[in-house]
Short mmCIF file of C-alpha atoms in Angstrom, two decimals:
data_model
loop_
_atom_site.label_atom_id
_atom_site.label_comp_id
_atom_site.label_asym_id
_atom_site.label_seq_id
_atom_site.Cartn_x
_atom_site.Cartn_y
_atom_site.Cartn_z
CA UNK A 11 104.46 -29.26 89.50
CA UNK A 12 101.87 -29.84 86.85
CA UNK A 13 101.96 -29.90 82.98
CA UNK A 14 100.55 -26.14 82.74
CA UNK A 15 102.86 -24.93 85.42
CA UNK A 16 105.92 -26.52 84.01
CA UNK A 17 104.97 -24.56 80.43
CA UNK A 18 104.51 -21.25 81.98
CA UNK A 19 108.06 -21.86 83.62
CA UNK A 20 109.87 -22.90 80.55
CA UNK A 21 107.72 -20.00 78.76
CA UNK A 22 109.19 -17.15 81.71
CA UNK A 23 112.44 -18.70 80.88
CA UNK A 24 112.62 -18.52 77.26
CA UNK A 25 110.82 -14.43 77.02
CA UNK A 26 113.40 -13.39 79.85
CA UNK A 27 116.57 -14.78 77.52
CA UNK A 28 117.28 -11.33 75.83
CA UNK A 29 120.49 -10.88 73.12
CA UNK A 30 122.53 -7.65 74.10
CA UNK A 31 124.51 -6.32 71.38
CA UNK A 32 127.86 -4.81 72.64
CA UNK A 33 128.45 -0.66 71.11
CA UNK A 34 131.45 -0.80 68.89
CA UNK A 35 134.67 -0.64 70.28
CA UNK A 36 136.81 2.65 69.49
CA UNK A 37 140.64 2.60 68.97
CA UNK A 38 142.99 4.88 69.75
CA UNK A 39 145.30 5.27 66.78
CA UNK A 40 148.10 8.14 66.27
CA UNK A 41 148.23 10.50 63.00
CA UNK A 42 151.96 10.94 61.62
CA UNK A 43 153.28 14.39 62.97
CA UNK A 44 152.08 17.32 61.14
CA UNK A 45 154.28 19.72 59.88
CA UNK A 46 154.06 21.48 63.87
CA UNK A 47 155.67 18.33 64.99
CA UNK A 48 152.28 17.59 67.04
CA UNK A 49 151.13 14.00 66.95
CA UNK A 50 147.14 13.58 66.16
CA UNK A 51 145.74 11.64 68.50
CA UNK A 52 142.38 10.03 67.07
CA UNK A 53 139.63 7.33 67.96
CA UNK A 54 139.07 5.28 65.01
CA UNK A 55 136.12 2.80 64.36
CA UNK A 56 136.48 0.41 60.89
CA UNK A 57 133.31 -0.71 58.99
CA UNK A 58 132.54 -4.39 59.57
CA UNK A 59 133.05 -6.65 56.34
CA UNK A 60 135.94 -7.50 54.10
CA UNK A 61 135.46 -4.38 51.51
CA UNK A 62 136.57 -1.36 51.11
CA UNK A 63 134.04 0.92 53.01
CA UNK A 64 132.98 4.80 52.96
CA UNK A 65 134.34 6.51 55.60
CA UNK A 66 133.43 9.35 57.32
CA UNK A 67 136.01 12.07 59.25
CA UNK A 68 134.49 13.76 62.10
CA UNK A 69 135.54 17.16 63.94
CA UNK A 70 134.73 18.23 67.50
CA UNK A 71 133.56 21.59 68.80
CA UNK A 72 135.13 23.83 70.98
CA UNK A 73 134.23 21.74 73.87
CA UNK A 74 136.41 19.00 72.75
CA UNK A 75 135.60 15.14 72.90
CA UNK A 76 135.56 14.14 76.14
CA UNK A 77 133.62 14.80 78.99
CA UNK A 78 134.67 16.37 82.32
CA UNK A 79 135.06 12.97 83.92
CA UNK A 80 137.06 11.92 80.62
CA UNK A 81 134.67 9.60 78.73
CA UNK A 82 133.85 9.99 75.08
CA UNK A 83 130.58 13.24 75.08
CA UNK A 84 127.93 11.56 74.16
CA UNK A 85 127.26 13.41 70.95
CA UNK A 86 130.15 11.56 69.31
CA UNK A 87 129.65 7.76 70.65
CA UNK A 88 126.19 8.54 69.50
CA UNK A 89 127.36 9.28 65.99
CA UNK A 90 130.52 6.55 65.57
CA UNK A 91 127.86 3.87 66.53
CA UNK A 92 125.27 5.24 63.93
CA UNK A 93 127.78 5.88 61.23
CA UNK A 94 129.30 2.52 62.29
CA UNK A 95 125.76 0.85 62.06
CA UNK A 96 124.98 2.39 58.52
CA UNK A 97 128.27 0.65 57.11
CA UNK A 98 130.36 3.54 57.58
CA UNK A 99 134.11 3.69 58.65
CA UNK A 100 134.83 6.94 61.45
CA UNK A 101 137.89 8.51 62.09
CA UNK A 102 137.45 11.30 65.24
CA UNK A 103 140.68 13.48 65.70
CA UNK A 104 141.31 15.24 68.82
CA UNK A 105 142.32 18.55 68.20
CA UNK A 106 142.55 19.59 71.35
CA UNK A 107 143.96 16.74 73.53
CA UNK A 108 147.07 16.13 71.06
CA UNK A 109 147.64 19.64 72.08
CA UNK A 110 147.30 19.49 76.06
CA UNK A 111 143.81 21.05 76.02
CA UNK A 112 140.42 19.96 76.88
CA UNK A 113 138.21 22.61 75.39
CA UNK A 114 138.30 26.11 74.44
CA UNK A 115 134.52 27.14 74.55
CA UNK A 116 135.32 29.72 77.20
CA UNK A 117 138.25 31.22 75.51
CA UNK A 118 137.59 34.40 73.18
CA UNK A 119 138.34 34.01 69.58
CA UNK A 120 141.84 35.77 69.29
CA UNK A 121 143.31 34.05 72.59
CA UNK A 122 142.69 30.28 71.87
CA UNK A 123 145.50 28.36 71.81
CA UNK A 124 143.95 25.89 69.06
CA UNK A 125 142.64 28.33 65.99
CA UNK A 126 140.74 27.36 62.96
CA UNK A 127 143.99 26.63 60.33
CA UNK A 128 145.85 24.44 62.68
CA UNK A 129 142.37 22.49 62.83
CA UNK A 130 142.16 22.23 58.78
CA UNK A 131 146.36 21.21 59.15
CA UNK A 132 144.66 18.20 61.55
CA UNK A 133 141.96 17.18 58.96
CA UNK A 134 143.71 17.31 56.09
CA UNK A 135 146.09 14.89 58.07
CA UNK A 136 143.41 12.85 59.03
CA UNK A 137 142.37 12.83 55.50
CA UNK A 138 145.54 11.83 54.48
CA UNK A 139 145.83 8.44 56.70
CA UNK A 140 142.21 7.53 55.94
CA UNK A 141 142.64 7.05 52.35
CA UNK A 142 145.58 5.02 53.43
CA UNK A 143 143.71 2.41 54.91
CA UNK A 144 142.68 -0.57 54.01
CA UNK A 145 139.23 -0.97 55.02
CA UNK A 146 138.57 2.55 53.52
CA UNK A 147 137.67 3.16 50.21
CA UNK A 148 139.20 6.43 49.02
CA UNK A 149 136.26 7.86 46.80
CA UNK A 150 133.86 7.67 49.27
CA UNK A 151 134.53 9.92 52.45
CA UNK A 152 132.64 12.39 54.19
CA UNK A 153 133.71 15.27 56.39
CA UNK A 154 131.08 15.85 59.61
CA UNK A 155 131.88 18.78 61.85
CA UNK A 156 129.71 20.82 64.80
CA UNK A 157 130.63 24.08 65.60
CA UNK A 158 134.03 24.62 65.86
CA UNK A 159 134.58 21.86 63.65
CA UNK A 160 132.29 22.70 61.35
CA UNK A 161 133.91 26.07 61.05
CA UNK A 162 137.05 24.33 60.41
CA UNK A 163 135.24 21.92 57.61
CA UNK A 164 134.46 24.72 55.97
CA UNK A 165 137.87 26.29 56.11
CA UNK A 166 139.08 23.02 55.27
CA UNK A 167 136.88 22.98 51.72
CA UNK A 168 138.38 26.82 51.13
CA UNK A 169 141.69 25.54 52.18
CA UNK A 170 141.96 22.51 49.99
CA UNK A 171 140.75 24.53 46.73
CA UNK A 172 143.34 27.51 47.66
CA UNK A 173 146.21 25.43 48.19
CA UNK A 174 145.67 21.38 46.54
CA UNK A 175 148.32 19.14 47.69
CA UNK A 176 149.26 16.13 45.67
CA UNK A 177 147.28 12.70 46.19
CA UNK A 178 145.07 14.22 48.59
CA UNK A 179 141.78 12.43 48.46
CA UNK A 180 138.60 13.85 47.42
CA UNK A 181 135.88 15.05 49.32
CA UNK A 182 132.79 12.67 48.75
CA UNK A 183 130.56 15.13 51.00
CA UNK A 184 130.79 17.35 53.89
CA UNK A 185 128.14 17.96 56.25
CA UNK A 186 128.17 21.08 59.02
CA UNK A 187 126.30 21.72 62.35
CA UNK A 188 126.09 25.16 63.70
CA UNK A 189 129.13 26.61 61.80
CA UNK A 190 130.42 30.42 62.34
CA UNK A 191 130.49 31.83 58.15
CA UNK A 192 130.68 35.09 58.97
CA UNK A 193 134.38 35.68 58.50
CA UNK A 194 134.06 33.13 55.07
CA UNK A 195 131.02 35.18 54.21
CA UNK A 196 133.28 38.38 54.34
CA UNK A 197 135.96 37.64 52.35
CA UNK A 198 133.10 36.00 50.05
CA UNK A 199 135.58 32.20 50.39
CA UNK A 200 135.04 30.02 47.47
CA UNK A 201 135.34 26.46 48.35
CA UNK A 202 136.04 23.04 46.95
CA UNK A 203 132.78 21.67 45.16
CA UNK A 204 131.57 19.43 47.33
CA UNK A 205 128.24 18.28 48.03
CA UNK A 206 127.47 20.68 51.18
CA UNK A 207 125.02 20.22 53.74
CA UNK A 208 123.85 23.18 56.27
CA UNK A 209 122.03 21.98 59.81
CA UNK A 210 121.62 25.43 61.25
CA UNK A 211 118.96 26.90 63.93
CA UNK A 212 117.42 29.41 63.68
CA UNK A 213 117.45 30.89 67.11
CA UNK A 214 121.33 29.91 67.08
CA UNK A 215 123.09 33.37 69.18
CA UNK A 216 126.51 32.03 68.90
CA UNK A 217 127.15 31.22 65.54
CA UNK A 218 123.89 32.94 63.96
CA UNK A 219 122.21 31.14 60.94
CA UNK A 220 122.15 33.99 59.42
CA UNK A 221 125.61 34.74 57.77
CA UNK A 222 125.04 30.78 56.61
CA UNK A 223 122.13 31.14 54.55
CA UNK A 224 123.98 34.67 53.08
CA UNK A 225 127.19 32.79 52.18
CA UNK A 226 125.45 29.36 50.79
CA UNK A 227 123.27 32.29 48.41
CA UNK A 228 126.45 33.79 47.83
CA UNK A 229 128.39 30.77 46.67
CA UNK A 230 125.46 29.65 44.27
CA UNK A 231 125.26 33.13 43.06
CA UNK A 232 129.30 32.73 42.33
CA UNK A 233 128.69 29.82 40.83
CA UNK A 234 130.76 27.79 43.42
CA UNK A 235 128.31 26.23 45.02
CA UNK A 236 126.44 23.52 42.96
CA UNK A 237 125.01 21.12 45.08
CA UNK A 238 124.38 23.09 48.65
CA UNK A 239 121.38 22.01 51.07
CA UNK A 240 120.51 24.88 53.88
CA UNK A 241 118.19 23.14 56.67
CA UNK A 242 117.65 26.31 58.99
CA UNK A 243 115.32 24.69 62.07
CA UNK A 244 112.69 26.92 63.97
CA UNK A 245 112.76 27.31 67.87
CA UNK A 246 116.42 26.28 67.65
CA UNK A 247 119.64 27.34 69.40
CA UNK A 248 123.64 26.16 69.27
CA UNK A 249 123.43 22.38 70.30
CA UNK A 250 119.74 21.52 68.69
CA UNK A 251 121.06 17.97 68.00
CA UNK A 252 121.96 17.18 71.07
CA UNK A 253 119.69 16.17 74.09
CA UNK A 254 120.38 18.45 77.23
CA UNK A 255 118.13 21.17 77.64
CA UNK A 256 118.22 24.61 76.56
CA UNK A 257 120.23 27.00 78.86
CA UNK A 258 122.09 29.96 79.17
CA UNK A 259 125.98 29.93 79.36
CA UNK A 260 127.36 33.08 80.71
CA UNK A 261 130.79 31.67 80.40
CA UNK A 262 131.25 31.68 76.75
CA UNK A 263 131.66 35.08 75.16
CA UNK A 264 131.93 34.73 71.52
CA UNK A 265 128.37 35.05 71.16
CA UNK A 266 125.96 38.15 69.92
CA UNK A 267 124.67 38.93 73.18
CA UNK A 268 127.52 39.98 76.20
CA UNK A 269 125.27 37.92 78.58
CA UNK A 270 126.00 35.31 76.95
CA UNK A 271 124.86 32.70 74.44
CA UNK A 272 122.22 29.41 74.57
CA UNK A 273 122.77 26.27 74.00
CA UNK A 274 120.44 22.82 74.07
CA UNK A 275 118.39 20.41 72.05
CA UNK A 276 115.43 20.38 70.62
CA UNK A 277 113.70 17.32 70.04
CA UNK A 278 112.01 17.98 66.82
CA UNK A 279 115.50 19.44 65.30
CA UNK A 280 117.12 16.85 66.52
CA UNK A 281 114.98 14.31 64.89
CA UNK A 282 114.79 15.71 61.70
CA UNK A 283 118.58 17.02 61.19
CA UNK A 284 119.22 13.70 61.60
CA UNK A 285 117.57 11.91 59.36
CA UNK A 286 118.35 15.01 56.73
CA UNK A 287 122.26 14.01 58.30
CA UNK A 288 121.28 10.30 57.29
CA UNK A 289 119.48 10.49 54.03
CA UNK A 290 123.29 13.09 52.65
CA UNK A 291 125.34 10.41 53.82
CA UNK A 292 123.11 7.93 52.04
CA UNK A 293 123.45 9.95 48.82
CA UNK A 294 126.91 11.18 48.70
CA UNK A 295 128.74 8.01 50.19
CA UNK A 296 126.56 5.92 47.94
CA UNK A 297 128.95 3.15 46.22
CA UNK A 298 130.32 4.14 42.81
CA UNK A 299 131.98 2.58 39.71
CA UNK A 300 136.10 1.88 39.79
CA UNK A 301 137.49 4.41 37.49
#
């Protein structure tokens, strides 16, 4: 083999040697028994480094975490390894598997077996063992819901200002996708003052922006609601963060329309809610001076 032939082997050699970096592994950790006796089941991913580190607590939707075949849904690996990635501790809690179930999407409102306040009871549990922790550093966590859960995060704000309990940790910044505000809307709900992040779409028909935008206007009217950012994307329906297509589930009927409601991504959306998801966790989980 000649000179040039040996270089353009060791050259093949050395641009084929690519370094694969391994996702973050997930653990499966138990919350103390809440006051129903259930135990929370969670997946919990530390922040790298010897500090304390924000954290952020993150609630399913009604379709639960997993997958049909029983994996972690890809919207939440997607988000533990770009919290994780950003420095950022993430506690998931399942709701719905501590409890037996897998999801509830199909289920009306009034017959679920998992309902809104037993899903605040869960986060303010998970709260709770987070600020225990000693990678976590208590000031600085966030509460990310979709859905369901960002119904309950909601609640959970209301809930919290209602009814404190003693040495719960604050609230650094809670961020919502898709929530359903018309029942906080019509009992005009003050909540905890947070900062408060809105990632609604506009063509959403089963939890309509709508009633969002009316109880954010309503809040700042009140003057409960301080720091409040309303992102309401065009062209949009339930799931516009995610990346399946657009389509129409006749199964689910808590929607507007008895046919049914939509649900799918939209690229643009998705793009831009998160980086408007990045830039809030950015500003609210930003590192801040001891007391």
């Amino acid at each position: 083999m000649g000179l040039v032939s040996r270089c353009l082997l060791r050259m093949a050699i050395v641009f084929t040697v690519v370094t694969v970096h391994a996702a973050p592994a997930l653990q499966r950790v138990d919350i103390p028994p809440l006051p129903s006796g259930v135990v929370l089941r969670a997946h919990w991913l530390p922040a790298e480094g010897p500090e304390r580190r924000p954290a952020v607590l993150a609630l399913h939707g009604c379709g639960g975490l997993y997958t049909k075949g029983g994996g972690l849904a890809e919207r939440y690996r997607e988000t533990a390894e770009r919290l994780h990635a950003a420095g950022y501790a993430v506690l998931m809690p399942d709701s719905f598997g501590s409890r037996s179930l897998r999801e509830i999407c199909q289920t009306r409102y009034r017959e679920r077996g998992v309902d809104v306040a037993q899903r605040v009871q869960d986060a303010r549990a998970a709260l709770a063992w987070l600020a225990t922790q000693p990678q976590v550093d208590a000031r600085r966590i966030g509460v990310l819901g979709w859905s369901n859960g960002a119904t309950t995060t909601l609640n959970l704000l209301e809930q919290r200002l209602a009814r404190p309990e003693p040495g719960e940790p604050a609230i650094a910044g809670a961020a919502v996708f898709y929530p359903g505000c018309g029942p906080l809307a019509k009992r005009q709900a003050v909540l905890e003052a947070a900062p408060l992040l809105m990632l609604l779409g506009a063509l959403d028909d089963w939890t309509p922006a709508q009633p969002c935008v009316d109880f954010a206007r309503s809040l700042q009217a009140r003057g409960g609601g301080g720091d409040i950012t309303v992102q309401v994307y065009d062209n949009s329906y339930h799931g516009f963060a995610g990346t399946a297509p657009v389509r129409l589930r006749a199964d689910v009927p808590n929607g507007t329309s008895p046919e049914g409601v939509h649900q799918g991504g939209n690229p643009e959306a998705r793009a831009k809610s998160l980086a408007a998801l990045d830039a809030f966790w950015s500003r609210v989980l930003a590192t801040r001076a001891a007391p």
